[in-house]
Amino acid sequence: MDTPMYTRPAGAEEGTLSRRDRVYALMREEVLSGRVTPHTRLGEVRLAERFGVSRTPVREALARLHSDGLVERRDNGFYVAVPNLAELRDLYELRVALELRGIARAIEDRTIRHDPRILVDELERWEKLSAGPPEPDPSFVLLDEEFHAALSRASGNGALTESLISVNQRIRRVRMYDFLTEDRITSTISEHIQIVEHLRADELDAAYRALHEHVGASMEVVLERAQRALIQMALHSDLY
């Protein structure tokens, strides 16, 4: 999880700040993990009792989450924010651009090489998963995000990786419902392995094409996946 950004007000006590940051971090993790459904109202009293704090740090955490775009305010309170299809289109398009840029910059500048240690680690990890694929589960999206963050990190541009992580967090609530079938799990694993093998062999053009196909070769494919995930999200909103 990213370290929460918070500026201490002048004269504030350290203990109070720690409590505020702790509640914010816990609530942020709850939202990003998918454990809170879009239909669950984030009530201040219930959350304060759960975390053993007053309503003030909860209220401040909700305001920060709202500023982050992770929760939305409705007539009767705060709820987890779910992007609509238009927003998803923009976010998915940005994700594809960020993903491909990591390899594109290496194609454009042959002095840029992907970190071999990261590639080896990822190849070993996904080969183990290939030997014993996990059962279909929404939480698989976390493994998928870790792979794509590692792949981006291996390209050497930290800012690019941070942006990709941020986008993936914003679409996680929808993407997690894209991993509910066995064939989706196995195809994802095999495609990850193929991409890494191309990079290790310095086959950058082939790696670029494989990654492009993996994350969505066209906007039609991207939108079809997003629409399917939104439908699954509606059908399985009680998973967490």
PDB file of C-alpha atoms in Angstrom:
ATOM      1  CA  MET A   1       0.000   0.000   0.000  1.00  0.00           C
ATOM      2  CA  ASP A   2       1.225   3.515  -0.743  1.00  0.00           C
ATOM      3  CA  THR A   3       2.274   5.592   2.241  1.00  0.00           C
ATOM      4  CA  PRO A   4      -0.590   7.970   3.081  1.00  0.00           C
ATOM      5  CA  MET A   5       0.221  11.600   2.282  1.00  0.00           C
ATOM      6  CA  TYR A   6      -0.669  13.848   5.175  1.00  0.00           C
ATOM      7  CA  THR A   7       0.646  17.211   6.344  1.00  0.00           C
ATOM      8  CA  ARG A   8       0.625  17.794  10.072  1.00  0.00           C
ATOM      9  CA  PRO A   9      -1.255  20.930  11.095  1.00  0.00           C
ATOM     10  CA  ALA A  10       0.707  23.367  13.257  1.00  0.00           C
ATOM     11  CA  GLY A  11       0.400  22.542  16.952  1.00  0.00           C
ATOM     12  CA  ALA A  12      -1.192  19.146  16.438  1.00  0.00           C
ATOM     13  CA  GLU A  13      -0.192  16.311  18.718  1.00  0.00           C
ATOM     14  CA  GLU A  14       1.713  13.339  17.278  1.00  0.00           C
ATOM     15  CA  GLY A  15      -0.664  10.803  18.829  1.00  0.00           C
ATOM     16  CA  THR A  16      -3.644  12.415  17.156  1.00  0.00           C
ATOM     17  CA  LEU A  17      -1.870  12.423  13.808  1.00  0.00           C
ATOM     18  CA  SER A  18      -0.944   8.770  14.111  1.00  0.00           C
ATOM     19  CA  ARG A  19      -4.558   7.890  14.836  1.00  0.00           C
ATOM     20  CA  ARG A  20      -5.789   9.885  11.844  1.00  0.00           C
ATOM     21  CA  ASP A  21      -3.261   8.314   9.514  1.00  0.00           C
ATOM     22  CA  ARG A  22      -3.943   4.835  10.876  1.00  0.00           C
ATOM     23  CA  VAL A  23      -7.698   5.123  10.336  1.00  0.00           C
ATOM     24  CA  TYR A  24      -7.170   6.540   6.857  1.00  0.00           C
ATOM     25  CA  ALA A  25      -4.756   3.726   5.929  1.00  0.00           C
ATOM     26  CA  LEU A  26      -7.103   1.037   7.260  1.00  0.00           C
ATOM     27  CA  MET A  27     -10.136   2.440   5.483  1.00  0.00           C
ATOM     28  CA  ARG A  28      -8.190   2.935   2.247  1.00  0.00           C
ATOM     29  CA  GLU A  29      -7.040  -0.678   2.330  1.00  0.00           C
ATOM     30  CA  GLU A  30     -10.608  -1.855   2.968  1.00  0.00           C
ATOM     31  CA  VAL A  31     -11.841   0.036  -0.076  1.00  0.00           C
ATOM     32  CA  LEU A  32      -9.012  -0.990  -2.403  1.00  0.00           C
ATOM     33  CA  SER A  33      -9.133  -4.650  -1.358  1.00  0.00           C
ATOM     34  CA  GLY A  34     -12.790  -4.934  -2.366  1.00  0.00           C
ATOM     35  CA  ARG A  35     -13.947  -5.971   1.091  1.00  0.00           C
ATOM     36  CA  VAL A  36     -16.485  -3.145   1.087  1.00  0.00           C
ATOM     37  CA  THR A  37     -19.198  -3.508  -1.538  1.00  0.00           C
ATOM     38  CA  PRO A  38     -20.523  -0.492  -3.451  1.00  0.00           C
ATOM     39  CA  HIS A  39     -23.858  -1.038  -1.700  1.00  0.00           C
ATOM     40  CA  THR A  40     -22.440  -0.642   1.828  1.00  0.00           C
ATOM     41  CA  ARG A  41     -22.817   2.786   3.414  1.00  0.00           C
ATOM     42  CA  LEU A  42     -19.639   3.936   5.154  1.00  0.00           C
ATOM     43  CA  GLY A  43     -21.270   5.127   8.360  1.00  0.00           C
ATOM     44  CA  GLU A  44     -19.163   7.211  10.730  1.00  0.00           C
ATOM     45  CA  VAL A  45     -20.555   5.690  13.936  1.00  0.00           C
ATOM     46  CA  ARG A  46     -20.092   2.077  12.828  1.00  0.00           C
ATOM     47  CA  LEU A  47     -16.576   2.724  11.532  1.00  0.00           C
ATOM     48  CA  ALA A  48     -15.579   4.619  14.670  1.00  0.00           C
ATOM     49  CA  GLU A  49     -16.708   1.692  16.821  1.00  0.00           C
ATOM     50  CA  ARG A  50     -14.904  -0.779  14.581  1.00  0.00           C
ATOM     51  CA  PHE A  51     -11.587   1.058  14.763  1.00  0.00           C
ATOM     52  CA  GLY A  52     -11.950   2.081  18.391  1.00  0.00           C
ATOM     53  CA  VAL A  53     -11.728   5.808  17.731  1.00  0.00           C
ATOM     54  CA  SER A  54     -13.958   8.875  17.831  1.00  0.00           C
ATOM     55  CA  ARG A  55     -15.918   9.975  14.771  1.00  0.00           C
ATOM     56  CA  THR A  56     -13.470  12.792  14.001  1.00  0.00           C
ATOM     57  CA  PRO A  57     -10.614  10.710  12.477  1.00  0.00           C
ATOM     58  CA  VAL A  58     -13.220   8.653  10.584  1.00  0.00           C
ATOM     59  CA  ARG A  59     -14.829  11.804   9.198  1.00  0.00           C
ATOM     60  CA  GLU A  60     -11.404  13.120   8.159  1.00  0.00           C
ATOM     61  CA  ALA A  61     -10.480   9.780   6.570  1.00  0.00           C
ATOM     62  CA  LEU A  62     -13.696   9.779   4.544  1.00  0.00           C
ATOM     63  CA  ALA A  63     -12.944  13.311   3.352  1.00  0.00           C
ATOM     64  CA  ARG A  64      -9.475  12.221   2.236  1.00  0.00           C
ATOM     65  CA  LEU A  65     -10.821   9.124   0.502  1.00  0.00           C
ATOM     66  CA  HIS A  66     -13.359  11.330  -1.254  1.00  0.00           C
ATOM     67  CA  SER A  67     -10.524  13.614  -2.368  1.00  0.00           C
ATOM     68  CA  ASP A  68      -8.650  10.521  -3.605  1.00  0.00           C
ATOM     69  CA  GLY A  69     -11.677   9.601  -5.724  1.00  0.00           C
ATOM     70  CA  LEU A  70     -12.112   6.302  -3.874  1.00  0.00           C
ATOM     71  CA  VAL A  71     -15.462   7.095  -2.230  1.00  0.00           C
ATOM     72  CA  GLU A  72     -18.404   9.191  -3.334  1.00  0.00           C
ATOM     73  CA  ARG A  73     -20.969  11.160  -1.363  1.00  0.00           C
ATOM     74  CA  ARG A  74     -24.627  10.312  -1.873  1.00  0.00           C
ATOM     75  CA  ASP A  75     -27.734  11.703  -0.203  1.00  0.00           C
ATOM     76  CA  ASN A  76     -27.416   9.443   2.837  1.00  0.00           C
ATOM     77  CA  GLY A  77     -23.641   9.213   3.211  1.00  0.00           C
ATOM     78  CA  PHE A  78     -20.435   7.909   1.675  1.00  0.00           C
ATOM     79  CA  TYR A  79     -20.105   4.809  -0.525  1.00  0.00           C
ATOM     80  CA  VAL A  80     -17.275   3.189  -2.448  1.00  0.00           C
ATOM     81  CA  ALA A  81     -16.906   4.935  -5.799  1.00  0.00           C
ATOM     82  CA  VAL A  82     -17.377   2.770  -8.886  1.00  0.00           C
ATOM     83  CA  PRO A  83     -16.294   4.262 -12.225  1.00  0.00           C
ATOM     84  CA  ASN A  84     -18.947   4.422 -14.913  1.00  0.00           C
ATOM     85  CA  LEU A  85     -18.225   3.039 -18.361  1.00  0.00           C
ATOM     86  CA  ALA A  86     -17.019   6.392 -19.721  1.00  0.00           C
ATOM     87  CA  GLU A  87     -14.579   6.809 -16.824  1.00  0.00           C
ATOM     88  CA  LEU A  88     -13.442   3.215 -17.214  1.00  0.00           C
ATOM     89  CA  ARG A  89     -12.723   3.802 -20.878  1.00  0.00           C
ATOM     90  CA  ASP A  90     -10.422   6.684 -19.994  1.00  0.00           C
ATOM     91  CA  LEU A  91      -8.707   4.779 -17.176  1.00  0.00           C
ATOM     92  CA  TYR A  92      -8.282   1.598 -19.215  1.00  0.00           C
ATOM     93  CA  GLU A  93      -6.861   3.622 -22.104  1.00  0.00           C
ATOM     94  CA  LEU A  94      -4.392   5.264 -19.722  1.00  0.00           C
ATOM     95  CA  ARG A  95      -3.466   1.885 -18.275  1.00  0.00           C
ATOM     96  CA  VAL A  96      -2.685   0.460 -21.724  1.00  0.00           C
ATOM     97  CA  ALA A  97      -0.537   3.493 -22.566  1.00  0.00           C
ATOM     98  CA  LEU A  98       1.425   3.226 -19.311  1.00  0.00           C
ATOM     99  CA  GLU A  99       1.907  -0.527 -19.690  1.00  0.00           C
ATOM    100  CA  LEU A 100       3.251  -0.293 -23.231  1.00  0.00           C
ATOM    101  CA  ARG A 101       5.453   2.706 -22.529  1.00  0.00           C
ATOM    102  CA  GLY A 102       7.753   0.620 -20.338  1.00  0.00           C
ATOM    103  CA  ILE A 103       8.755  -1.527 -23.329  1.00  0.00           C
ATOM    104  CA  ALA A 104       8.470   1.255 -25.925  1.00  0.00           C
ATOM    105  CA  ARG A 105      11.145   3.325 -24.199  1.00  0.00           C
ATOM    106  CA  ALA A 106      13.520   0.351 -24.362  1.00  0.00           C
ATOM    107  CA  ILE A 107      12.778  -0.068 -28.076  1.00  0.00           C
ATOM    108  CA  GLU A 108      13.477   3.627 -28.692  1.00  0.00           C
ATOM    109  CA  ASP A 109      16.675   3.668 -26.618  1.00  0.00           C
ATOM    110  CA  ARG A 110      18.677   0.447 -26.818  1.00  0.00           C
ATOM    111  CA  THR A 111      20.793   1.512 -23.837  1.00  0.00           C
ATOM    112  CA  ILE A 112      17.733   0.898 -21.651  1.00  0.00           C
ATOM    113  CA  ARG A 113      17.581  -2.695 -20.461  1.00  0.00           C
ATOM    114  CA  HIS A 114      14.953  -4.348 -18.289  1.00  0.00           C
ATOM    115  CA  ASP A 115      16.311  -5.381 -14.898  1.00  0.00           C
ATOM    116  CA  PRO A 116      17.188  -9.088 -15.312  1.00  0.00           C
ATOM    117  CA  ARG A 117      16.736  -9.833 -11.604  1.00  0.00           C
ATOM    118  CA  ILE A 118      13.144  -8.646 -11.650  1.00  0.00           C
ATOM    119  CA  LEU A 119      12.439 -10.625 -14.816  1.00  0.00           C
ATOM    120  CA  VAL A 120      13.893 -13.828 -13.342  1.00  0.00           C
ATOM    121  CA  ASP A 121      11.901 -13.423 -10.143  1.00  0.00           C
ATOM    122  CA  GLU A 122       8.667 -12.876 -12.064  1.00  0.00           C
ATOM    123  CA  LEU A 123       9.302 -15.785 -14.406  1.00  0.00           C
ATOM    124  CA  GLU A 124       9.913 -18.132 -11.476  1.00  0.00           C
ATOM    125  CA  ARG A 125       6.822 -16.898  -9.663  1.00  0.00           C
ATOM    126  CA  TRP A 126       4.500 -17.333 -12.626  1.00  0.00           C
ATOM    127  CA  GLU A 127       5.958 -20.687 -13.642  1.00  0.00           C
ATOM    128  CA  LYS A 128       5.100 -21.925 -10.139  1.00  0.00           C
ATOM    129  CA  LEU A 129       1.573 -20.611 -10.577  1.00  0.00           C
ATOM    130  CA  SER A 130       1.402 -22.333 -13.962  1.00  0.00           C
ATOM    131  CA  ALA A 131       2.305 -25.644 -12.331  1.00  0.00           C
ATOM    132  CA  GLY A 132      -0.486 -25.206  -9.785  1.00  0.00           C
ATOM    133  CA  PRO A 133      -2.984 -22.551 -10.848  1.00  0.00           C
ATOM    134  CA  PRO A 134      -5.060 -21.027  -8.034  1.00  0.00           C
ATOM    135  CA  GLU A 135      -8.816 -21.337  -7.982  1.00  0.00           C
ATOM    136  CA  PRO A 136     -10.689 -18.502  -9.710  1.00  0.00           C
ATOM    137  CA  ASP A 137     -11.071 -15.668  -7.241  1.00  0.00           C
ATOM    138  CA  PRO A 138     -11.400 -11.872  -7.429  1.00  0.00           C
ATOM    139  CA  SER A 139      -8.277 -11.494  -5.263  1.00  0.00           C
ATOM    140  CA  PHE A 140      -6.194 -12.801  -8.182  1.00  0.00           C
ATOM    141  CA  VAL A 141      -6.266  -9.229  -9.440  1.00  0.00           C
ATOM    142  CA  LEU A 142      -3.682  -8.376  -6.758  1.00  0.00           C
ATOM    143  CA  LEU A 143      -1.221 -10.905  -8.205  1.00  0.00           C
ATOM    144  CA  ASP A 144      -1.891  -9.520 -11.657  1.00  0.00           C
ATOM    145  CA  GLU A 145      -1.250  -5.965 -10.493  1.00  0.00           C
ATOM    146  CA  GLU A 146       1.996  -7.029  -8.828  1.00  0.00           C
ATOM    147  CA  PHE A 147       3.200  -8.542 -12.104  1.00  0.00           C
ATOM    148  CA  HIS A 148       2.475  -5.437 -14.144  1.00  0.00           C
ATOM    149  CA  ALA A 149       4.040  -3.166 -11.532  1.00  0.00           C
ATOM    150  CA  ALA A 150       7.167  -5.351 -11.500  1.00  0.00           C
ATOM    151  CA  LEU A 151       7.313  -5.351 -15.296  1.00  0.00           C
ATOM    152  CA  SER A 152       7.094  -1.566 -15.333  1.00  0.00           C
ATOM    153  CA  ARG A 153       9.633  -1.259 -12.518  1.00  0.00           C
ATOM    154  CA  ALA A 154      12.048  -3.430 -14.499  1.00  0.00           C
ATOM    155  CA  SER A 155      12.002  -0.852 -17.306  1.00  0.00           C
ATOM    156  CA  GLY A 156      13.651   1.653 -14.973  1.00  0.00           C
ATOM    157  CA  ASN A 157      11.183   4.559 -14.877  1.00  0.00           C
ATOM    158  CA  GLY A 158       9.880   4.898 -11.333  1.00  0.00           C
ATOM    159  CA  ALA A 159       7.389   7.662 -12.138  1.00  0.00           C
ATOM    160  CA  LEU A 160       5.866   5.485 -14.849  1.00  0.00           C
ATOM    161  CA  THR A 161       5.441   2.650 -12.366  1.00  0.00           C
ATOM    162  CA  GLU A 162       3.850   4.892  -9.735  1.00  0.00           C
ATOM    163  CA  SER A 163       1.325   6.143 -12.284  1.00  0.00           C
ATOM    164  CA  LEU A 164       0.491   2.598 -13.363  1.00  0.00           C
ATOM    165  CA  ILE A 165      -0.023   1.475  -9.771  1.00  0.00           C
ATOM    166  CA  SER A 166      -2.343   4.418  -9.156  1.00  0.00           C
ATOM    167  CA  VAL A 167      -4.458   3.669 -12.236  1.00  0.00           C
ATOM    168  CA  ASN A 168      -4.666  -0.032 -11.402  1.00  0.00           C
ATOM    169  CA  GLN A 169      -5.880   0.790  -7.910  1.00  0.00           C
ATOM    170  CA  ARG A 170      -8.664   2.945  -9.329  1.00  0.00           C
ATOM    171  CA  ILE A 171      -9.948   0.208 -11.652  1.00  0.00           C
ATOM    172  CA  ARG A 172      -9.301  -2.686  -9.274  1.00  0.00           C
ATOM    173  CA  ARG A 173     -12.877  -2.763  -8.009  1.00  0.00           C
ATOM    174  CA  VAL A 174     -14.022  -3.581 -11.535  1.00  0.00           C
ATOM    175  CA  ARG A 175     -11.078  -5.645 -12.777  1.00  0.00           C
ATOM    176  CA  MET A 176     -11.272  -8.048  -9.844  1.00  0.00           C
ATOM    177  CA  TYR A 177     -14.469  -9.483 -11.336  1.00  0.00           C
ATOM    178  CA  ASP A 178     -12.573 -10.381 -14.501  1.00  0.00           C
ATOM    179  CA  PHE A 179     -10.951 -13.347 -12.729  1.00  0.00           C
ATOM    180  CA  LEU A 180     -13.918 -15.554 -11.940  1.00  0.00           C
ATOM    181  CA  THR A 181     -13.253 -18.323 -14.481  1.00  0.00           C
ATOM    182  CA  GLU A 182     -10.531 -20.956 -14.712  1.00  0.00           C
ATOM    183  CA  ASP A 183      -9.655 -20.144 -18.316  1.00  0.00           C
ATOM    184  CA  ARG A 184      -9.113 -16.461 -17.460  1.00  0.00           C
ATOM    185  CA  ILE A 185      -6.690 -17.434 -14.706  1.00  0.00           C
ATOM    186  CA  THR A 186      -4.708 -19.882 -16.840  1.00  0.00           C
ATOM    187  CA  SER A 187      -4.563 -17.589 -19.868  1.00  0.00           C
ATOM    188  CA  THR A 188      -3.320 -14.711 -17.708  1.00  0.00           C
ATOM    189  CA  ILE A 189      -0.574 -16.877 -16.251  1.00  0.00           C
ATOM    190  CA  SER A 190       0.604 -18.152 -19.627  1.00  0.00           C
ATOM    191  CA  GLU A 191       0.552 -14.660 -21.153  1.00  0.00           C
ATOM    192  CA  HIS A 192       2.630 -13.268 -18.286  1.00  0.00           C
ATOM    193  CA  ILE A 193       5.225 -15.986 -18.814  1.00  0.00           C
ATOM    194  CA  GLN A 194       5.328 -15.328 -22.559  1.00  0.00           C
ATOM    195  CA  ILE A 195       5.894 -11.591 -22.061  1.00  0.00           C
ATOM    196  CA  VAL A 196       8.767 -12.142 -19.618  1.00  0.00           C
ATOM    197  CA  GLU A 197      10.399 -14.750 -21.846  1.00  0.00           C
ATOM    198  CA  HIS A 198      10.384 -12.301 -24.760  1.00  0.00           C
ATOM    199  CA  LEU A 199      11.975  -9.613 -22.584  1.00  0.00           C
ATOM    200  CA  ARG A 200      14.649 -11.972 -21.269  1.00  0.00           C
ATOM    201  CA  ALA A 201      15.504 -12.916 -24.850  1.00  0.00           C
ATOM    202  CA  ASP A 202      15.710  -9.199 -25.755  1.00  0.00           C
ATOM    203  CA  GLU A 203      12.835  -9.678 -28.192  1.00  0.00           C
ATOM    204  CA  LEU A 204      11.397  -6.251 -27.489  1.00  0.00           C
ATOM    205  CA  ASP A 205       9.078  -6.005 -30.501  1.00  0.00           C
ATOM    206  CA  ALA A 206       7.576  -9.416 -29.704  1.00  0.00           C
ATOM    207  CA  ALA A 207       7.266  -8.469 -26.020  1.00  0.00           C
ATOM    208  CA  TYR A 208       5.504  -5.240 -26.973  1.00  0.00           C
ATOM    209  CA  ARG A 209       3.015  -7.088 -29.180  1.00  0.00           C
ATOM    210  CA  ALA A 210       2.402  -9.752 -26.530  1.00  0.00           C
ATOM    211  CA  LEU A 211       1.808  -7.128 -23.833  1.00  0.00           C
ATOM    212  CA  HIS A 212      -0.434  -5.122 -26.129  1.00  0.00           C
ATOM    213  CA  GLU A 213      -2.539  -8.206 -26.819  1.00  0.00           C
ATOM    214  CA  HIS A 214      -2.573  -9.054 -23.106  1.00  0.00           C
ATOM    215  CA  VAL A 215      -3.824  -5.684 -21.838  1.00  0.00           C
ATOM    216  CA  GLY A 216      -6.157  -5.058 -24.781  1.00  0.00           C
ATOM    217  CA  ALA A 217      -5.147  -4.941 -28.431  1.00  0.00           C
ATOM    218  CA  SER A 218      -7.977  -2.525 -29.208  1.00  0.00           C
ATOM    219  CA  MET A 219     -10.288  -0.228 -27.313  1.00  0.00           C
ATOM    220  CA  GLU A 220     -13.170  -2.529 -28.292  1.00  0.00           C
ATOM    221  CA  VAL A 221     -11.497  -5.389 -26.425  1.00  0.00           C
ATOM    222  CA  VAL A 222     -10.823  -3.145 -23.445  1.00  0.00           C
ATOM    223  CA  LEU A 223     -14.413  -1.930 -23.273  1.00  0.00           C
ATOM    224  CA  GLU A 224     -15.786  -5.446 -23.719  1.00  0.00           C
ATOM    225  CA  ARG A 225     -13.741  -6.581 -20.727  1.00  0.00           C
ATOM    226  CA  ALA A 226     -14.832  -3.580 -18.693  1.00  0.00           C
ATOM    227  CA  GLN A 227     -18.500  -4.146 -19.508  1.00  0.00           C
ATOM    228  CA  ARG A 228     -18.215  -7.828 -18.648  1.00  0.00           C
ATOM    229  CA  ALA A 229     -16.517  -6.979 -15.372  1.00  0.00           C
ATOM    230  CA  LEU A 230     -19.211  -4.446 -14.475  1.00  0.00           C
ATOM    231  CA  ILE A 231     -21.877  -7.076 -15.090  1.00  0.00           C
ATOM    232  CA  GLN A 232     -20.020  -9.589 -12.920  1.00  0.00           C
ATOM    233  CA  MET A 233     -19.600  -6.936 -10.257  1.00  0.00           C
ATOM    234  CA  ALA A 234     -23.355  -6.414 -10.145  1.00  0.00           C
ATOM    235  CA  LEU A 235     -24.006 -10.158  -9.993  1.00  0.00           C
ATOM    236  CA  HIS A 236     -21.418 -10.845  -7.299  1.00  0.00           C
ATOM    237  CA  SER A 237     -21.625  -7.724  -5.170  1.00  0.00           C
ATOM    238  CA  ASP A 238     -21.931  -9.862  -2.044  1.00  0.00           C
ATOM    239  CA  LEU A 239     -18.583 -11.631  -2.501  1.00  0.00           C
ATOM    240  CA  TYR A 240     -16.988  -9.517   0.169  1.00  0.00           C
TER     241      TYR A 240
END
